XYZ file of C-alpha atoms in Angstrom:
380
model
C 146.107 -88.830 29.199
C 146.666 -89.511 25.412
C 148.081 -93.039 24.164
C 147.488 -93.000 20.626
C 150.912 -93.938 18.514
C 151.166 -92.267 14.848
C 153.515 -93.389 12.594
C 154.546 -91.103 9.978
C 155.732 -91.701 6.591
C 154.453 -94.716 5.721
C 154.594 -94.112 1.944
C 157.543 -95.277 1.938
C 159.641 -98.469 3.014
C 160.822 -98.020 6.614
C 157.700 -95.726 7.238
C 155.365 -99.490 6.513
C 157.517 -101.281 8.032
C 156.734 -99.489 11.414
C 153.512 -99.598 10.888
C 153.105 -103.468 10.134
C 155.793 -103.777 13.579
C 152.724 -102.059 15.246
C 150.259 -104.313 13.219
C 152.138 -106.915 14.554
C 152.549 -105.927 18.692
C 148.473 -106.142 18.291
C 148.418 -101.773 18.821
C 145.703 -99.605 16.535
C 147.741 -96.581 15.572
C 147.451 -93.476 13.184
C 149.811 -94.616 9.696
C 150.293 -91.211 8.704
C 152.142 -89.344 5.699
C 152.072 -86.758 3.176
C 149.920 -88.477 0.310
C 146.851 -89.885 0.564
C 147.051 -92.990 -1.857
C 149.832 -94.626 -1.119
C 148.311 -93.940 2.821
C 145.140 -95.367 1.940
C 146.772 -98.196 0.029
C 148.813 -98.938 3.393
C 146.046 -99.105 5.612
C 144.443 -101.140 3.728
C 146.501 -103.618 3.232
C 147.136 -103.588 6.971
C 143.092 -103.922 7.306
C 142.782 -107.128 4.518
C 145.612 -109.134 7.071
C 142.893 -108.513 10.164
C 145.796 -107.407 11.795
C 145.549 -104.463 14.682
C 143.295 -101.446 12.790
C 145.163 -98.787 11.416
C 143.324 -95.671 10.955
C 144.744 -93.815 7.377
C 145.750 -90.021 7.531
C 147.889 -87.238 5.953
C 149.323 -84.006 6.696
C 152.313 -81.912 5.087
C 154.743 -80.860 7.118
C 154.228 -77.096 6.364
C 152.653 -74.963 8.668
C 153.486 -76.325 12.416
C 149.592 -74.821 13.027
C 147.824 -77.481 10.835
C 149.929 -80.381 11.547
C 149.503 -80.115 15.361
C 145.225 -80.323 14.732
C 146.248 -83.720 13.329
C 148.019 -84.427 16.339
C 146.382 -83.314 19.264
C 144.624 -87.064 20.216
C 148.503 -88.535 19.301
C 150.529 -89.232 22.243
C 153.775 -90.493 20.463
C 154.601 -89.756 16.842
C 157.085 -92.091 15.200
C 158.974 -90.312 12.198
C 160.508 -92.598 9.829
C 160.339 -90.203 6.914
C 163.186 -88.592 5.852
C 163.063 -85.009 6.755
C 165.183 -81.488 5.794
C 166.172 -79.131 8.602
C 162.921 -77.241 8.381
C 160.528 -80.176 8.141
C 161.887 -81.663 10.905
C 161.674 -78.507 13.288
C 158.201 -77.750 11.934
C 156.952 -80.982 12.519
C 158.463 -80.356 17.030
C 157.249 -77.547 17.112
C 153.543 -78.837 16.090
C 154.635 -82.031 18.833
C 155.424 -79.057 21.342
C 152.315 -77.526 20.635
C 150.499 -80.861 21.377
C 152.477 -82.225 24.374
C 153.245 -85.374 21.862
C 156.540 -87.724 22.398
C 158.689 -87.264 19.277
C 160.910 -90.275 18.564
C 163.405 -90.199 15.269
C 165.030 -93.153 13.884
C 167.546 -91.570 12.064
C 170.200 -91.210 14.453
C 173.348 -89.164 12.589
C 174.898 -86.544 14.528
C 173.360 -84.390 13.023
C 169.817 -85.326 13.973
C 171.078 -85.734 17.205
C 172.591 -82.606 17.796
C 168.807 -81.706 16.396
C 166.985 -82.650 19.146
C 169.602 -81.758 21.884
C 168.943 -78.417 20.710
C 165.542 -78.353 21.508
C 166.294 -80.005 25.213
C 164.620 -77.377 27.548
C 161.908 -76.969 25.416
C 160.712 -80.541 25.520
C 161.387 -80.601 29.131
C 159.087 -77.214 29.951
C 156.847 -79.028 27.508
C 156.778 -82.071 29.524
C 157.389 -84.185 26.262
C 160.731 -86.721 24.950
C 162.310 -86.671 21.813
C 164.763 -88.806 20.634
C 166.993 -89.573 17.907
C 168.202 -92.644 16.300
C 165.115 -94.676 17.438
C 166.145 -97.132 15.302
C 169.501 -99.963 14.207
C 171.785 -97.327 13.686
C 171.453 -96.289 16.927
C 168.739 -97.186 19.249
C 171.443 -101.263 19.407
C 174.465 -98.916 19.893
C 173.573 -97.792 23.091
C 171.957 -100.553 23.999
C 175.911 -102.528 23.808
C 177.071 -99.631 25.660
C 174.542 -99.522 28.496
C 174.804 -103.248 28.988
C 178.201 -102.928 28.998
C 178.279 -100.334 31.468
C 175.922 -102.445 33.985
C 178.187 -104.964 33.081
C 181.017 -103.304 34.073
C 180.518 -100.369 36.584
C 183.301 -97.831 36.885
C 183.816 -97.875 32.847
C 184.396 -94.869 31.298
C 185.265 -95.283 27.660
C 184.028 -96.980 25.074
C 184.257 -98.408 21.368
C 181.350 -99.847 19.118
C 182.021 -101.046 15.558
C 179.494 -102.089 13.770
C 178.528 -104.910 10.648
C 175.527 -104.267 8.825
C 173.927 -105.754 5.903
C 173.948 -104.039 2.384
C 172.739 -100.605 1.388
C 169.977 -99.318 -0.307
C 169.892 -96.491 -2.209
C 169.149 -93.970 0.186
C 171.299 -95.480 2.687
C 174.485 -95.359 0.544
C 173.720 -91.472 -0.470
C 173.566 -90.845 3.040
C 176.711 -93.076 3.696
C 178.774 -91.718 0.407
C 177.547 -87.821 1.834
C 178.742 -88.603 5.709
C 181.817 -89.873 4.573
C 182.924 -86.371 3.442
C 181.783 -84.521 6.242
C 184.160 -83.847 9.406
C 183.112 -85.585 12.661
C 183.887 -85.710 16.338
C 184.542 -87.925 18.870
C 184.540 -87.869 22.366
C 187.154 -88.239 24.598
C 187.978 -86.962 28.308
C 184.517 -85.415 28.162
C 185.748 -82.879 25.248
C 184.753 -83.217 21.665
C 187.989 -84.213 19.284
C 187.626 -82.912 15.933
C 187.625 -86.822 13.488
C 187.748 -87.373 9.724
C 186.013 -90.369 8.724
C 188.297 -93.704 8.293
C 191.117 -91.537 9.433
C 191.591 -94.831 12.232
C 191.001 -98.552 12.020
C 190.121 -101.266 14.116
C 190.202 -104.974 13.945
C 187.109 -106.313 15.190
C 186.537 -110.044 15.390
C 182.281 -110.038 14.774
C 182.777 -113.684 15.248
C 184.372 -114.912 11.775
C 188.110 -114.379 11.991
C 188.999 -110.351 12.414
C 187.752 -106.943 9.817
C 188.914 -103.975 10.035
C 186.373 -101.266 11.048
C 186.757 -97.648 10.164
C 186.328 -94.975 12.278
C 183.084 -93.426 12.062
C 182.681 -89.839 13.164
C 179.426 -89.098 11.419
C 177.043 -91.520 14.279
C 175.289 -90.127 16.746
C 176.865 -91.643 19.892
C 179.651 -89.594 20.405
C 177.446 -86.103 20.701
C 174.675 -88.079 22.480
C 177.176 -89.371 24.856
C 178.850 -86.101 25.189
C 175.368 -84.845 26.293
C 173.365 -87.231 27.975
C 175.833 -90.723 29.017
C 177.604 -92.269 31.315
C 181.006 -92.469 29.149
C 183.785 -89.863 28.989
C 185.314 -90.988 25.845
C 183.340 -93.312 22.973
C 184.575 -93.609 19.687
C 182.184 -95.396 16.875
C 183.581 -97.954 13.984
C 182.059 -98.893 10.913
C 182.970 -102.158 8.374
C 182.233 -100.620 4.861
C 181.905 -101.786 1.805
C 184.644 -102.132 -0.240
C 184.219 -99.432 -2.961
C 183.745 -97.134 0.360
C 186.676 -98.024 1.882
C 188.648 -97.808 -1.113
C 187.845 -94.228 -0.988
C 189.076 -93.043 1.869
C 192.478 -94.993 1.846
C 195.097 -92.256 1.284
C 197.034 -92.563 -2.028
C 194.943 -93.848 -3.582
C 193.319 -92.690 -7.272
C 189.655 -93.579 -5.504
C 190.553 -91.683 -2.421
C 191.364 -88.826 -4.651
C 188.473 -88.520 -7.041
C 186.570 -88.929 -3.506
C 187.886 -86.046 -1.953
C 187.779 -83.902 -5.231
C 184.258 -85.165 -4.833
C 184.481 -86.899 -8.277
C 182.516 -89.761 -9.208
C 179.931 -89.818 -6.274
C 177.676 -90.198 -7.928
C 178.571 -93.115 -9.439
C 179.805 -94.435 -6.171
C 176.438 -94.341 -4.947
C 174.975 -96.800 -7.537
C 177.642 -99.446 -6.935
C 177.676 -98.597 -2.945
C 173.833 -100.040 -3.815
C 173.738 -101.713 -6.314
C 170.476 -101.045 -7.346
C 168.187 -101.598 -4.299
C 165.783 -99.228 -4.105
C 164.488 -101.146 -0.689
C 165.787 -104.362 1.071
C 163.593 -107.731 -0.948
C 161.659 -110.244 1.238
C 165.214 -112.191 1.284
C 166.791 -109.929 2.243
C 165.061 -109.109 5.355
C 164.761 -112.883 6.129
C 168.377 -113.515 5.765
C 170.246 -110.702 6.674
C 171.808 -110.151 9.881
C 174.085 -107.290 11.987
C 176.333 -107.332 14.483
C 177.920 -105.104 17.177
C 180.778 -105.312 18.913
C 181.372 -103.120 21.763
C 184.195 -102.493 24.297
C 183.890 -101.110 27.930
C 186.801 -99.826 29.590
C 187.385 -98.303 33.394
C 190.323 -95.784 33.927
C 192.702 -98.642 35.233
C 193.035 -100.649 32.384
C 189.869 -103.062 32.675
C 188.260 -104.332 29.759
C 184.616 -106.056 28.823
C 183.795 -106.902 25.205
C 180.731 -108.147 23.590
C 178.466 -108.896 20.689
C 175.405 -108.156 19.635
C 173.752 -109.589 16.886
C 170.287 -108.703 15.633
C 168.205 -109.578 12.652
C 168.174 -107.756 9.191
C 168.867 -103.559 10.397
C 165.568 -102.229 8.895
C 163.504 -105.653 10.845
C 164.843 -104.228 14.003
C 164.472 -100.381 13.291
C 160.807 -101.306 12.749
C 160.560 -103.098 16.138
C 162.817 -100.936 18.123
C 160.421 -97.682 17.263
C 157.419 -99.316 17.997
C 158.476 -100.840 21.287
C 160.319 -97.079 22.283
C 156.874 -95.316 21.203
C 155.068 -97.650 23.686
C 157.370 -97.032 26.374
C 157.293 -93.183 25.312
C 153.200 -93.475 26.145
C 154.130 -94.672 30.123
C 153.030 -91.701 32.674
C 156.396 -91.989 33.999
C 158.480 -91.730 30.762
C 160.989 -89.072 31.457
C 161.161 -86.079 29.421
C 163.370 -83.999 27.408
C 166.478 -85.078 25.349
C 166.305 -88.527 25.754
C 168.948 -92.043 24.734
C 166.885 -94.971 23.550
C 169.058 -97.567 25.832
C 167.511 -94.536 29.461
C 163.992 -95.974 27.736
C 164.078 -99.215 26.307
C 166.719 -100.305 28.770
C 167.231 -104.059 28.617
C 164.090 -104.410 25.998
C 166.217 -103.504 23.005
C 168.209 -106.803 23.882
C 165.827 -109.316 25.646
C 162.702 -108.388 23.968
C 162.781 -107.876 20.027
C 162.908 -111.371 18.172
C 166.092 -112.848 16.418
C 168.940 -110.860 18.650
C 171.567 -112.371 20.666
C 173.920 -111.277 23.397
C 177.141 -112.502 23.900
C 179.484 -111.500 26.128
C 183.104 -111.899 24.400
C 184.878 -113.510 27.966
C 188.077 -114.405 26.593
C 190.115 -111.515 25.616
C 193.348 -112.773 23.821
C 196.573 -110.310 25.787
C 198.561 -109.333 22.170
C 194.690 -107.784 21.186
C 194.443 -106.197 24.479
C 192.972 -102.098 24.518
C 195.043 -99.570 25.703
C 193.329 -97.747 29.272
C 192.131 -95.036 26.941
C 191.491 -96.483 23.910
C 191.584 -100.253 21.492
C 194.328 -100.913 19.477
C 194.127 -99.125 16.279
C 196.008 -97.977 13.314
C 196.290 -94.027 12.656
C 195.992 -93.758 8.801
C 197.856 -90.380 7.367
C 195.938 -88.096 5.492
C 196.915 -88.656 2.039
C 198.087 -85.982 -0.813
C 194.937 -84.445 -2.992
């Protein structure tokens, strides 16, 4: 039985951070990427630190057959690279051919949909495929799963995310996501939704803050395919510049709808950050707020506070990869919470779970959704 873990994309910040998390967990692993020089430099740096062995390996994503020769001894591939659709499916084809489980840090609705579409094939090949092995999906999934355990019979959940500052790559993806149509799930059915068309006020432990509907996130897509909730909405606290771009009636909104100044907005959101600094990682925190509801109106709320999202992502990805090497791992498309379980909350350093016991009756949620402000679409 294969047991090796391969981290792909170690030339990039998240790949290197995830590989380093594997080293700190004492895991010998394969550190892989497209370009030999940065991959070799990364592996050499880990070797100098005296940690677990990281074997450098390079391969491009042009042909599945060639990739497969690099995966014959690999049990789990953790993808940290930013892949286009063609590269993603080529890599998946190679994993299918070699019986290699596939974990992807990306958790947007497009990536979730792409892996859901390979569910039957993955089951036939007896491998697991997972999107959202990092913070953006795994942490939110953990909140939803734990609330379902606390409140048996819950059928609706609302999640809201507040994270630390964005990097340039994250800002670019956010700006693109804000302009795309998305969906939520209500009573088991997809409901078309636009970014920011509703808001809720959420207390992330420092007083109420506005969170905007985030239908680009993958929770609704995943829950529709496999999950215990029939109604789900996801929200995010947005940087001020992004929030202004969504406010109907403002010049910023008119420009944004017409596609003007998008690069300028990306630069404003990133503020020159190509990747987090060591200080960002040390001080950064993120919070996910969740509310689960039963059909008869019983509500439970909780907050999950994590270290900097990048640190959580790296630790969660390695934890999930280790679980995937077990003989009894579930196959097909799987949610992070189905594989990681309570460990996504309890076994990652710096994570704090708080159930919110006292609920202000003045903001008590309706049975089918939280108190929300429906925003009228602005004219252009």
